[in-house]
GROMACS .gro file of C-alpha atoms in nm:
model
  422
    1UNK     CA    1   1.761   3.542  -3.296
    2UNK     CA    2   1.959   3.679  -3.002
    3UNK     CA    3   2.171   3.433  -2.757
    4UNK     CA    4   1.889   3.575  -2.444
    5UNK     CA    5   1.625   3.473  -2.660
    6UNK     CA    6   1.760   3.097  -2.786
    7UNK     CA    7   1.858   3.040  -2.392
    8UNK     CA    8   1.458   3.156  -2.274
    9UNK     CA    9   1.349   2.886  -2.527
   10UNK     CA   10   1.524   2.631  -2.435
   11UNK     CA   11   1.456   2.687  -2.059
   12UNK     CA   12   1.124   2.732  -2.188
   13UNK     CA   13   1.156   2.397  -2.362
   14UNK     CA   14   1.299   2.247  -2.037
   15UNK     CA   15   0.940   2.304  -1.874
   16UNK     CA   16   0.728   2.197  -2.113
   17UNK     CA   17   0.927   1.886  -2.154
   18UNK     CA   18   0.909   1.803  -1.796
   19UNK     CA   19   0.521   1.852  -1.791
   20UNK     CA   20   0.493   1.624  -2.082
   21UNK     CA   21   0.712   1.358  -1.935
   22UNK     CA   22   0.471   1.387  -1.584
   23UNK     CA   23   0.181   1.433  -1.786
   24UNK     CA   24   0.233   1.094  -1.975
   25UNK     CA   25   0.317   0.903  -1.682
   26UNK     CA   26   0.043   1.045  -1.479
   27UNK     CA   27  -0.189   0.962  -1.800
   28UNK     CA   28  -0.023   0.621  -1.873
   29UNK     CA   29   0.000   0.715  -2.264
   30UNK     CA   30   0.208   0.453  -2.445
   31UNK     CA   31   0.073   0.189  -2.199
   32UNK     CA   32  -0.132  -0.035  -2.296
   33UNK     CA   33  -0.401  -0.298  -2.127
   34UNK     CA   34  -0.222  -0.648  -2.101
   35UNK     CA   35  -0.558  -0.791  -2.254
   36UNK     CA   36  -0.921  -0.698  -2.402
   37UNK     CA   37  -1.151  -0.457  -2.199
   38UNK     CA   38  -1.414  -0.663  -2.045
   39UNK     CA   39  -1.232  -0.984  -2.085
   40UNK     CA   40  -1.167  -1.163  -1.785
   41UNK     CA   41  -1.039  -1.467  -1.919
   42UNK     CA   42  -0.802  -1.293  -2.131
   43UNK     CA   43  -0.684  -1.052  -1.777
   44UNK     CA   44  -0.620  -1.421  -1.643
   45UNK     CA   45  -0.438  -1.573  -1.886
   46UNK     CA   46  -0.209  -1.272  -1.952
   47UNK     CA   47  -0.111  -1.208  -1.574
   48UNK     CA   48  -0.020  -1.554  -1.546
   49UNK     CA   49   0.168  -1.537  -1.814
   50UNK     CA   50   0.364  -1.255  -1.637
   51UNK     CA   51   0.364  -1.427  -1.320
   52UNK     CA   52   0.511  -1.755  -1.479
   53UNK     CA   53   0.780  -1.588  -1.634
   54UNK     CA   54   0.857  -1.356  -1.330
   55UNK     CA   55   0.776  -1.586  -1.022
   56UNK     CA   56   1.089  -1.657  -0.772
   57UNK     CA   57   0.850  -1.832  -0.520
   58UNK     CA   58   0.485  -1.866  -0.477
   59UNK     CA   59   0.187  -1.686  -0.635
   60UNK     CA   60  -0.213  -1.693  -0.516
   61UNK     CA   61  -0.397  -1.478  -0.791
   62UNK     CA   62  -0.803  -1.484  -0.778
   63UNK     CA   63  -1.001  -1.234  -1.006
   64UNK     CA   64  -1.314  -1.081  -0.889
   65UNK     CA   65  -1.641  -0.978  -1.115
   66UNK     CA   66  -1.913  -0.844  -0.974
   67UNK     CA   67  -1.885  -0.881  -0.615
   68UNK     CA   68  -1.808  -1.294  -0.713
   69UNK     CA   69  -1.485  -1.505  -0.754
   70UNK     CA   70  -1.434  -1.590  -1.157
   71UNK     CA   71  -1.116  -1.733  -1.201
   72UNK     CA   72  -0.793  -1.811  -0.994
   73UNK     CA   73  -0.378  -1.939  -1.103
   74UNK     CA   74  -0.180  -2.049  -0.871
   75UNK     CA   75   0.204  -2.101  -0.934
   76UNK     CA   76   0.461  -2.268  -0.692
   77UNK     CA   77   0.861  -2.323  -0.694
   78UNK     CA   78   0.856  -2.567  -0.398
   79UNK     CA   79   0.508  -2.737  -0.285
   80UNK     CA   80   0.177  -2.650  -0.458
   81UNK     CA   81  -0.087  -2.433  -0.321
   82UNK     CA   82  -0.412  -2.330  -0.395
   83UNK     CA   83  -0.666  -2.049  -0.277
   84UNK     CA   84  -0.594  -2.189   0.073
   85UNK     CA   85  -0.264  -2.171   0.116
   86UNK     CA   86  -0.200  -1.948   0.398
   87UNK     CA   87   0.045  -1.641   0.305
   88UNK     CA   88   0.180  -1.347   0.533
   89UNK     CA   89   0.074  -1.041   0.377
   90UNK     CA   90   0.216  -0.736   0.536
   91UNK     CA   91   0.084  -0.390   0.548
   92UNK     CA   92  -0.221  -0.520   0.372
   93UNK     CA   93  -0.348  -0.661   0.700
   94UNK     CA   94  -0.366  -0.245   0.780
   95UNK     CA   95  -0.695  -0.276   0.582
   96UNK     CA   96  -0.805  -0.512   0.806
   97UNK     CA   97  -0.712  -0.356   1.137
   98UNK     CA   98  -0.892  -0.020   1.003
   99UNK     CA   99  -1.228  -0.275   0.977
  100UNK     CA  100  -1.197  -0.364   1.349
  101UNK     CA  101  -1.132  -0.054   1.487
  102UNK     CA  102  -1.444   0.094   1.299
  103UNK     CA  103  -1.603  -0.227   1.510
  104UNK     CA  104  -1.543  -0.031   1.822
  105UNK     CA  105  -1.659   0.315   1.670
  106UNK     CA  106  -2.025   0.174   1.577
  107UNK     CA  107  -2.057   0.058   1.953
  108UNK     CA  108  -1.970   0.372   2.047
  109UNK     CA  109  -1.693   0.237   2.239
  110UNK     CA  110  -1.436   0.535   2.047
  111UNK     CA  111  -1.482   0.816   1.865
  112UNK     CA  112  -1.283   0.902   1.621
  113UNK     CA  113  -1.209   1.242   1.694
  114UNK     CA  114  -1.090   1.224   2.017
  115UNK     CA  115  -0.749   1.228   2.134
  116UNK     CA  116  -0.639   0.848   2.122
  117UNK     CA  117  -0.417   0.920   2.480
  118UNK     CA  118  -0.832   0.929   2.637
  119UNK     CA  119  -0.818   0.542   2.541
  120UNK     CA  120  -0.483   0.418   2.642
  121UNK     CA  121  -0.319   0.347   2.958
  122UNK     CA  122  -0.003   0.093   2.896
  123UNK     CA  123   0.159   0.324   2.679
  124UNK     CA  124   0.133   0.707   2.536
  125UNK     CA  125   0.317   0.921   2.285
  126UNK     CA  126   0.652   1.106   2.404
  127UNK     CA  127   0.628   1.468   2.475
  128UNK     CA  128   0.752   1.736   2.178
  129UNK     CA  129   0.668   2.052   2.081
  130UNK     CA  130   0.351   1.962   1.918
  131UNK     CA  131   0.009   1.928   2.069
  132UNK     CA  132  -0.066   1.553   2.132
  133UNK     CA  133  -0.426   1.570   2.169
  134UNK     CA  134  -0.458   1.620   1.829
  135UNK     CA  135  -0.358   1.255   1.717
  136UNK     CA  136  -0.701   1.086   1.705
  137UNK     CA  137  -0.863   0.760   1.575
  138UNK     CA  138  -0.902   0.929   1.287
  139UNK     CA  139  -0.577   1.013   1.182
  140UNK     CA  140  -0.423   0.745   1.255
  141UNK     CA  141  -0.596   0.574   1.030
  142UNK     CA  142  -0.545   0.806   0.733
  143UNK     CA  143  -0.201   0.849   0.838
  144UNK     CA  144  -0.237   1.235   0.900
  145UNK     CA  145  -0.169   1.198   1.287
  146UNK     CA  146   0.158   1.395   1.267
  147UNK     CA  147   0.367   1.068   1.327
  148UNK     CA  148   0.699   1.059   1.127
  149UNK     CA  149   0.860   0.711   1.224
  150UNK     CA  150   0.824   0.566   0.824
  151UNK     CA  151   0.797   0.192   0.998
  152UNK     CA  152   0.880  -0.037   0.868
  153UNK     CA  153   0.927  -0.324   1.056
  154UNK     CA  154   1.199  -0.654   0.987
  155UNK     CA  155   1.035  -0.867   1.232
  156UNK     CA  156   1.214  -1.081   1.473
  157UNK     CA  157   1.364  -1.443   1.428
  158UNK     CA  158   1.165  -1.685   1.710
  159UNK     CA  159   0.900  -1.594   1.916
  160UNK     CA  160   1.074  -1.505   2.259
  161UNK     CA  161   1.299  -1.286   2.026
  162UNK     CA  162   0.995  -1.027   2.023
  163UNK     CA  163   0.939  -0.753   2.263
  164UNK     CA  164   0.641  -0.631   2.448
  165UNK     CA  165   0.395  -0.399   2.228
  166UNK     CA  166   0.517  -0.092   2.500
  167UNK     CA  167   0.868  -0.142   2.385
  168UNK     CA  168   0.803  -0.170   2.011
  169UNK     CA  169   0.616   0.178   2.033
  170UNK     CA  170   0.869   0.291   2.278
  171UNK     CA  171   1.163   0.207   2.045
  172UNK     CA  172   1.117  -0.098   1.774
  173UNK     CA  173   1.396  -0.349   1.743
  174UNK     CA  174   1.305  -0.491   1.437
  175UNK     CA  175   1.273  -0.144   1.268
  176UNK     CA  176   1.367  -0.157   0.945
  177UNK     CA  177   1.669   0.009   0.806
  178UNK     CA  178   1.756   0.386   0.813
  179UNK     CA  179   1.450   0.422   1.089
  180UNK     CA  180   1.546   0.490   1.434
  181UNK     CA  181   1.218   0.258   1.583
  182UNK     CA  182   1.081   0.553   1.765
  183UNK     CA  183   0.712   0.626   1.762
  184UNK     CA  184   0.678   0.984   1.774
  185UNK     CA  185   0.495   1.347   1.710
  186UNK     CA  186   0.722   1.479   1.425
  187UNK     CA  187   0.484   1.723   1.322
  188UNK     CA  188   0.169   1.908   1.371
  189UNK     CA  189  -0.110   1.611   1.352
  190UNK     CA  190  -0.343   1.694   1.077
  191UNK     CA  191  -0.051   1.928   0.879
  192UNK     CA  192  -0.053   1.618   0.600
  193UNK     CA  193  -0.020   1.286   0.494
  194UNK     CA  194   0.314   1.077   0.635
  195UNK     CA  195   0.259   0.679   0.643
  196UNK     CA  196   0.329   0.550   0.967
  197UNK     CA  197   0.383   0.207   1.092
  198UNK     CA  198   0.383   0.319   1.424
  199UNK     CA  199   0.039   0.508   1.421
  200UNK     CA  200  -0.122   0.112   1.373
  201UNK     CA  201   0.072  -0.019   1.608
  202UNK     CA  202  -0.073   0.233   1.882
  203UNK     CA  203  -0.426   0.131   1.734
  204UNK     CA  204  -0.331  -0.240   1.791
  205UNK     CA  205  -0.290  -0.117   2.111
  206UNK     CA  206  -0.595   0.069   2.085
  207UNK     CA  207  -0.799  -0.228   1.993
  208UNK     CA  208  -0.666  -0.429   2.329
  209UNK     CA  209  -0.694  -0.125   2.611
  210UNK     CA  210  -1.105  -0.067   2.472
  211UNK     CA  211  -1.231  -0.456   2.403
  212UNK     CA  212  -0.977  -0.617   2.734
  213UNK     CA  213  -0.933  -0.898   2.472
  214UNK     CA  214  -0.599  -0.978   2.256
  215UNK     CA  215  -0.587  -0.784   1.928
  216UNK     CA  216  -0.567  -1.116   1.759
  217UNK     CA  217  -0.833  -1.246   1.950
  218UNK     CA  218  -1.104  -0.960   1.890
  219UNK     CA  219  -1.028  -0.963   1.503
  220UNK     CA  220  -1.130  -1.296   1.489
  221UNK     CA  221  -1.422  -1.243   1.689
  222UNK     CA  222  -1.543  -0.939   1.529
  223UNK     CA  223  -1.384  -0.956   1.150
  224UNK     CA  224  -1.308  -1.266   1.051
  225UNK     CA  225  -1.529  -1.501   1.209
  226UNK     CA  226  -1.812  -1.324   1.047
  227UNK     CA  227  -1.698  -1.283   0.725
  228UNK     CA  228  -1.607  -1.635   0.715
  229UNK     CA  229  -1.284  -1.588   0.714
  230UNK     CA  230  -1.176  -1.918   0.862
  231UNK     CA  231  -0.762  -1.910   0.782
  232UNK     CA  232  -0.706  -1.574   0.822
  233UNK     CA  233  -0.550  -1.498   1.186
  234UNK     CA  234  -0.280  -1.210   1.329
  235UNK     CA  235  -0.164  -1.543   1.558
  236UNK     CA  236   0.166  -1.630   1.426
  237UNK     CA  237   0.110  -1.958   1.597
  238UNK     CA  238  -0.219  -2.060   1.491
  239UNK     CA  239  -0.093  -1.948   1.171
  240UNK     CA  240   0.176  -2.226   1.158
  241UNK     CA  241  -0.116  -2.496   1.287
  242UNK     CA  242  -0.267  -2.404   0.950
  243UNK     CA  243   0.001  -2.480   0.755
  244UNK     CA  244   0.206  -2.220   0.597
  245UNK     CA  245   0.245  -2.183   0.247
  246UNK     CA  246   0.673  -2.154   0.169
  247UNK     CA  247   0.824  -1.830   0.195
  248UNK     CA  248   1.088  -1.742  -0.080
  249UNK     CA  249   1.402  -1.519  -0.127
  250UNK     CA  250   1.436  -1.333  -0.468
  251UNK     CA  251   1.707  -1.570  -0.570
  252UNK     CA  252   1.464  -1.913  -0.534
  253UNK     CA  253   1.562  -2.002  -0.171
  254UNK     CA  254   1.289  -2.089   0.104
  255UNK     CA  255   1.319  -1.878   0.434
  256UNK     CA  256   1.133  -1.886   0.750
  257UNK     CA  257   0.832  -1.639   0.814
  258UNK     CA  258   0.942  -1.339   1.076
  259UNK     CA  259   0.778  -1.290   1.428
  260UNK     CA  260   0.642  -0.974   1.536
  261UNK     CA  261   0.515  -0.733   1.770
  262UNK     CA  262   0.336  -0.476   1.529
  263UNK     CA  263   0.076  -0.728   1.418
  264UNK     CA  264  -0.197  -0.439   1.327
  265UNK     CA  265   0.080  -0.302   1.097
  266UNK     CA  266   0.267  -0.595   0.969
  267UNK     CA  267   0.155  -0.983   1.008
  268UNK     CA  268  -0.173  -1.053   0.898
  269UNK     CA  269  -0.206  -1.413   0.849
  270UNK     CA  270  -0.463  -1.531   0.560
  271UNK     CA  271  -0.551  -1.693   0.168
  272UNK     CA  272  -0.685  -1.563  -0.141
  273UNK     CA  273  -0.999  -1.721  -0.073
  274UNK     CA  274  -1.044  -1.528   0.264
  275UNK     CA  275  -0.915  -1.256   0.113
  276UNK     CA  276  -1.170  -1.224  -0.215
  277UNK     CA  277  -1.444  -1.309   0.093
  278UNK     CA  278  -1.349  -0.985   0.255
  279UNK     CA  279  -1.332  -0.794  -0.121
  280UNK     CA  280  -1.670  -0.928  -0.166
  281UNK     CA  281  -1.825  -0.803   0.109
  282UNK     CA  282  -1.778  -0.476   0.049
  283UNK     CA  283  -1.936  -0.462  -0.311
  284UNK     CA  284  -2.256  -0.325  -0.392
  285UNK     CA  285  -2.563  -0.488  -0.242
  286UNK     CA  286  -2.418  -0.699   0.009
  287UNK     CA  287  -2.527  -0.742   0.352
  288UNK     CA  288  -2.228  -0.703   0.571
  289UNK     CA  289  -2.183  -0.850   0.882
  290UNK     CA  290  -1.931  -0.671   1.061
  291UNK     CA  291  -1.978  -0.305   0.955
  292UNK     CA  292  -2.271  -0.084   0.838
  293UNK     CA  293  -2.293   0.054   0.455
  294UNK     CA  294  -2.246   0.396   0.620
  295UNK     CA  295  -1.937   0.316   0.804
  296UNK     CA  296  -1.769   0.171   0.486
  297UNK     CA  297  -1.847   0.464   0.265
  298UNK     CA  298  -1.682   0.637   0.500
  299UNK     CA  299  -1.362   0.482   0.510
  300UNK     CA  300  -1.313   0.546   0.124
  301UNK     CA  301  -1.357   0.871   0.170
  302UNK     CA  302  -1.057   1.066   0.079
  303UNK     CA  303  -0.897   1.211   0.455
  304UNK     CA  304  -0.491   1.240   0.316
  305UNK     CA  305  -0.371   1.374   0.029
  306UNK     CA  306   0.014   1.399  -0.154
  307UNK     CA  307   0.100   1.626  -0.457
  308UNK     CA  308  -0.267   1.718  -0.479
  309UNK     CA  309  -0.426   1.364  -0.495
  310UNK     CA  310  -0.662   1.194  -0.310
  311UNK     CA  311  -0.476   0.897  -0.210
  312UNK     CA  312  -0.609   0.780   0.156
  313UNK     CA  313  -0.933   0.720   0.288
  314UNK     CA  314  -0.978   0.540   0.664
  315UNK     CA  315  -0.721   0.215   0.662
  316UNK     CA  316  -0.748   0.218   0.315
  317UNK     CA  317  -0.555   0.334  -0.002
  318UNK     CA  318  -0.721   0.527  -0.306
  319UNK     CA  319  -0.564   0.390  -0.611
  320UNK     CA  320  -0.709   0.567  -0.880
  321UNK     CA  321  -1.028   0.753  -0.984
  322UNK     CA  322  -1.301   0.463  -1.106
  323UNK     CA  323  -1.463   0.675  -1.379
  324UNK     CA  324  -1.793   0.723  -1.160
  325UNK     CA  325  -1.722   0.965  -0.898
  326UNK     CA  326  -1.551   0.744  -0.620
  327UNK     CA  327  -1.223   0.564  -0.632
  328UNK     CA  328  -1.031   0.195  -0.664
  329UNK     CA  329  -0.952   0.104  -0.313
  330UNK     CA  330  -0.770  -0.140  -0.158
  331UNK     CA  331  -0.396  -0.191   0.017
  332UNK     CA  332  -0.078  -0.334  -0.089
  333UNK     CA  333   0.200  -0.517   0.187
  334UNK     CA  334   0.549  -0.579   0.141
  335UNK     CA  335   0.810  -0.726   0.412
  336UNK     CA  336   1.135  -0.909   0.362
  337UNK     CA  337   1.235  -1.080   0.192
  338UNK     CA  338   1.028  -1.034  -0.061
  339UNK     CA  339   0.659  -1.075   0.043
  340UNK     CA  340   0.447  -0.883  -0.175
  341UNK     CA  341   0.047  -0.903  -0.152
  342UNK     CA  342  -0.192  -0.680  -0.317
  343UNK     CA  343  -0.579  -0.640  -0.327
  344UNK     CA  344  -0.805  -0.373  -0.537
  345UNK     CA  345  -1.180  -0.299  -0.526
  346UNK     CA  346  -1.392  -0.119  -0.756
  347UNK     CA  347  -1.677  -0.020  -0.497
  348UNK     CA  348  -1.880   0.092  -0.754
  349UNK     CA  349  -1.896  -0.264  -0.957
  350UNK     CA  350  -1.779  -0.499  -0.718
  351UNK     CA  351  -1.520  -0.606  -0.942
  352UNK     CA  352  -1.119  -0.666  -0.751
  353UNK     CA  353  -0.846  -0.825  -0.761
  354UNK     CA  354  -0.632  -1.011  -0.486
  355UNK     CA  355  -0.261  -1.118  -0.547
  356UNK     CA  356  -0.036  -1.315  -0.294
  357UNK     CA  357   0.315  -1.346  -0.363
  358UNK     CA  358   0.640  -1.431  -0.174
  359UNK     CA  359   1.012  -1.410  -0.413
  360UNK     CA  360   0.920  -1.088  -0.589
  361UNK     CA  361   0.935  -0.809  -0.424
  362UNK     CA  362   0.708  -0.629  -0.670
  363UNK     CA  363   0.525  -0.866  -0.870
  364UNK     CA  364   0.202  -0.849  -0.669
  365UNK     CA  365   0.218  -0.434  -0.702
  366UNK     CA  366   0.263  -0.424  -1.046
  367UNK     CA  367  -0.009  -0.697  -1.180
  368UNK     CA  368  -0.271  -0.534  -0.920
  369UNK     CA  369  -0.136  -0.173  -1.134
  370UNK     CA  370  -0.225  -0.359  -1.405
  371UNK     CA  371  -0.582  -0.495  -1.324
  372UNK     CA  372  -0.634  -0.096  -1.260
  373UNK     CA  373  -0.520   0.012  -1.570
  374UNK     CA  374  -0.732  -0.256  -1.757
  375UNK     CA  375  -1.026  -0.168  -1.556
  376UNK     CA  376  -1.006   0.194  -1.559
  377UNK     CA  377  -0.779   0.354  -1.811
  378UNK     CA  378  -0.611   0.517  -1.508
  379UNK     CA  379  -0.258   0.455  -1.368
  380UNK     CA  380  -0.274   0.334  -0.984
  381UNK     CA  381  -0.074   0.561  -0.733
  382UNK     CA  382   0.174   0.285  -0.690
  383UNK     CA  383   0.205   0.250  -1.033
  384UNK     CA  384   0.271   0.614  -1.114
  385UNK     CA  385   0.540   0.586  -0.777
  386UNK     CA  386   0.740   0.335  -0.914
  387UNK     CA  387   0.792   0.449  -1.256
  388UNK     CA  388   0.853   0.823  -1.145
  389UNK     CA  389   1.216   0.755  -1.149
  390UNK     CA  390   1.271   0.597  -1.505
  391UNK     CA  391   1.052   0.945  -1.584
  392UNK     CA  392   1.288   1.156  -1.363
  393UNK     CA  393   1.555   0.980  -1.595
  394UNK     CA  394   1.395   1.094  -1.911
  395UNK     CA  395   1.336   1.428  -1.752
  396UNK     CA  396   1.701   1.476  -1.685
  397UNK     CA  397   1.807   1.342  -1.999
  398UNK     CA  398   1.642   1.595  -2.171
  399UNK     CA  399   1.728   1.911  -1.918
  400UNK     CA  400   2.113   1.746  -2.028
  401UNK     CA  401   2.047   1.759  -2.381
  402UNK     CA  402   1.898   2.104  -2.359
  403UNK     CA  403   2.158   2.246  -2.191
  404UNK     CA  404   2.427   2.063  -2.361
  405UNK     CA  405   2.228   2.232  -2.694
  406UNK     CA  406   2.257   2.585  -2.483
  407UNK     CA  407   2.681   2.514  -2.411
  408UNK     CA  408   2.690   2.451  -2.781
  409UNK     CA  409   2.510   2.780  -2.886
  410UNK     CA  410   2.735   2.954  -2.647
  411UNK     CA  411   3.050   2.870  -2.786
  412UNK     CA  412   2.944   2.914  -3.143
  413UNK     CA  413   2.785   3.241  -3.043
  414UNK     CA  414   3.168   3.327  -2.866
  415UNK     CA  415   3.399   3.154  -3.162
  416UNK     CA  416   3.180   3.402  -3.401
  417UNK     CA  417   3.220   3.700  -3.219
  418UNK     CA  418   3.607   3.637  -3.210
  419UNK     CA  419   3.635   3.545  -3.593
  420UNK     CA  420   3.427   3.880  -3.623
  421UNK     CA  421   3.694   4.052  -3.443
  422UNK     CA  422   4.001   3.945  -3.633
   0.00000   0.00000   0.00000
C-alpha cells in the first residue's frame, strides 16, 4: 500500500474514532444505572451511598414517584437537617421566576412577544448595533434574547454591600470572574441560544415595573403561597428568620450565605419539601393553582437549541428525551462556594428528583444525571457537558497515537527509500 493511501486511512481512522468517542458519550455506553430499573429503594440507597462518601457539607435528597414524595436522606457535617432545612439554591430559583412571570402573561398583563423595553421604565438595555425591540418575554426566558453577559453573579458580603437592581443591570459588582457585569445586546436576539444571568435579572425587574409590588413579594403571593410553599422566599432576610441550614466550603468549613441584587437569577430561598411540592404540581393530573395546563406545556416546549439539541424550553432546561415524545425537565443552580441544587421532572410520569447540596460543587449535578440515566437510558445535557472533556482527552489521545503511527510510517517509508538507494 502506498504512503498517500496509509496517511488517508489513518486520517480516515482519526474521524471515525472521534465519532465513536462522541457517539458513546452522547449514548452513555459503558455506563451503567447505579441500581435496578424500577427500584426506588435501591435509587435511594445507592445515591446515598454516593453522597456519604462524597459529602463536604450538607445534603437534602427526596425522590419522587408518580407525582408523590417516596423516600428522602439527609446527610449533615455540622447540625442535622431534614426536608425543611432551608438551602440557597441558585440558578434553580430561574425555574421559579419563569412560573411567575407566566403569572402575569395569563392576566394578560405581558405578552410575550413584545419588546420587554414596552414594560420597563427604571431601567432599559444600552444602545448597539442590534435591534432592541427584538428582546421579548419570550426570549428571555429561553435565553435566545441576544444577551451575551454569561452572569454569573458572586453575591455581595452584608446587605448594604448590595446595589440597586438599575446598577446591577447597568454594571454588576458581584459579577463573577472573567465577566465584565454588563447587561447587554451582544448579538442579534433570536440568532441562538447564550445563557444569560442578566436577561432574569431584567425580568426581576420585569416582574416589579407590571405587578407595583416587590419581586419577592409577588412570588410569594402568586407562586408560593399557593403551592404551599411555606419556606421558600427570594427575601434574604426572612430567609435567615427561618433558619438557615449551614453553608459549606469544599474543604469542610462553614461560610456565610451571599447577599444579592439578581434575586430572579441567583437567590432563591427554599427546602426539599417545598421544592418536591412545586415538582408535584406539575405532574400529570394535578390541579394547579398558579398556572393553567396550557401554560405549562408550553414552557417545556423546546424555544433554544445548542449543537442541534433541544435543550431549553420557557425558564426551564430540557435534560434529555423521556422515551415518549416530550422531555426530562427541570434546572440545576450553582454559586460559591460550592452550592449545588438540582431538580428533574418526568412530565410524562410525574416521577423527579430534587437534590440540595452545599460543599460539592457538583454532587447535586451528577446524582440528578444519574436519576436520568436510571430513568431513561439517556445521558442528561449536563451530564454529557461535563464529561466532554475526559472524551476530548480520549479523542486527542488517539489523533496523537494516529499521527505518532503516521511519523513512524514516514520515517520507515524514508530510511527504506535511502537503504534502496545505496
Amino acid at each position: 500500500m502506498s504512503y498517500a493511501k496509509i496517511f488517508i486511512a489513518l486520517i480516515a481512522a482519526s474521524v471515525i474514532w472521534g465519532v465513536l468517542v462522541f457517539v458513546t458519550l452522547d449514548r452513555g455506553w459503558g455506563h451503567s444505572p447505579i441500581a435496578q430499573t424500577g427500584d426506588a429503594r435501591a435509587f435511594e440507597l445507592a445515591a446515598n451511598t454516593i453522597a456519604e462518601d462524597r459529602n463536604a457539607g450538607n445534603v437534602s435528597f427526596a425522590l419522587i414517584e408518580g407525582g408523590a414524595p417516596v423516600t428522602e436522606f439527609h446527610l449533615s457535617k455540622g447540625k442535622p437537617i431534614n426536608g425543611q432545612s432551608v438551602f440557597q439554591v441558585a440558578s434553580l430559583g430561574k425555574w421559579l421566576t419563569a412560573w411567575g412571570v407566566m403569572t402575569l402573561v395569563e392576566d394578560g398583563k405581558i405578552d410575550l412577544d413584545a419588546p420587554v423595553s414596552r414594560y420597563l421604565t427604571r431601567w432599559q438595555l444600552p444602545a448597539s448595533q442590534f435591534d432592541a425591540s427584538g428582546v421579548t418575554v419570550r426570549r428571555l426566558l429561553s435565553h435566545t434574547a441576544g444577551l451575551t453577559d454569561g452572569l454569573g453573579y458572586d453575591g455581595f458580603e452584608t446587605a448594604v454591600d448590595r446595589q440597586t437592581l438599575e446598577a446591577s443591570l447597568t454594571k454588576a459588582e458581584d459579577a463573577s470572574p472573567g465577566k465584565d457585569g454588563k447587561t447587554y445586546l451582544g448579538s442579534a436576539p433570536g440568532s441562538g441560544f447564550d445563557y444569560s444571568g442578566g436577561g432574569y435579572t431584567m425580568l426581576q425587574l420585569l416582574i416589579e415595573e407590571v405587578s407595583g409590588q416587590s419581586f419577592s413579594g409577588y412570588m410569594n403571593e402568586r407562586v408560593f403561597v399557593p403551592l404551599g410553599m411555606e419556606r421558600t422566599t427570594f427575601d434574604h432576610a426572612t430567609a435567615l428568620e427561618l433558619g438557615l441550614a449551614q453553608n459549606f466550603t469544599p474543604d469542610g468549613s462553614a461560610a456565610p450565605f451571599r447577599w444579592y441584587a439578581a434575586l430572579a437569577a441567583t437567590s432563591l430561598f427554599t427546602t426539599s419539601d417545598d421544592l418536591a411540592k412545586f415538582v408535584t404540581a406539575q405532574a400529570p393530573g394535578r390541579s394547579n393553582p398558579v398556572l393553567s395546563d396550557s401554560t405549562i406545556s408550553l414552557m417545556r416546549e423546546p424555544h433554544a437549541s445548542d449543537m442541534g439539541a433541544d435543550i431549553w424550553g420557557l425558564g426551564t432546561m430540557l435534560y434529555a428525551p423521556n422515551n415518549s415524545g416530550g422531555f426530562i425537565i427541570g434546572h440545576d443552580g450553582s454559586n460559591e462556594p460550592a452550592i449545588n441544587t438540582a431538580a428533574r421532572l418526568d412530565p410524562n410520569t410525574g416521577n423527579g428528583i430534587v437534590i440540595l447540596s452545599t460543599g460539592n460543587p457538583m454532587l447535586a449535578t451528577e446524582l440528578a444525571g444519574e436519576w436520568v440515566f436510571w430513568k431513561t437510558s439517556n445521558v442528561d445535557n449536563l451530564t454529557f457537558a461535563s464529561r466532554l472533556p475526559t472524551a476530548l482527552a480520549v479523542f486527542a489521545g488517539g489523533i496523537v497515537i494516529i499521527l505518532v503511527a503516521s511519523g513512524l510510517l514516514s520515517w520507515r517509508r524514508k530510511r527504506s527509500q535511502l537503504v534502496m538507494g545505496c
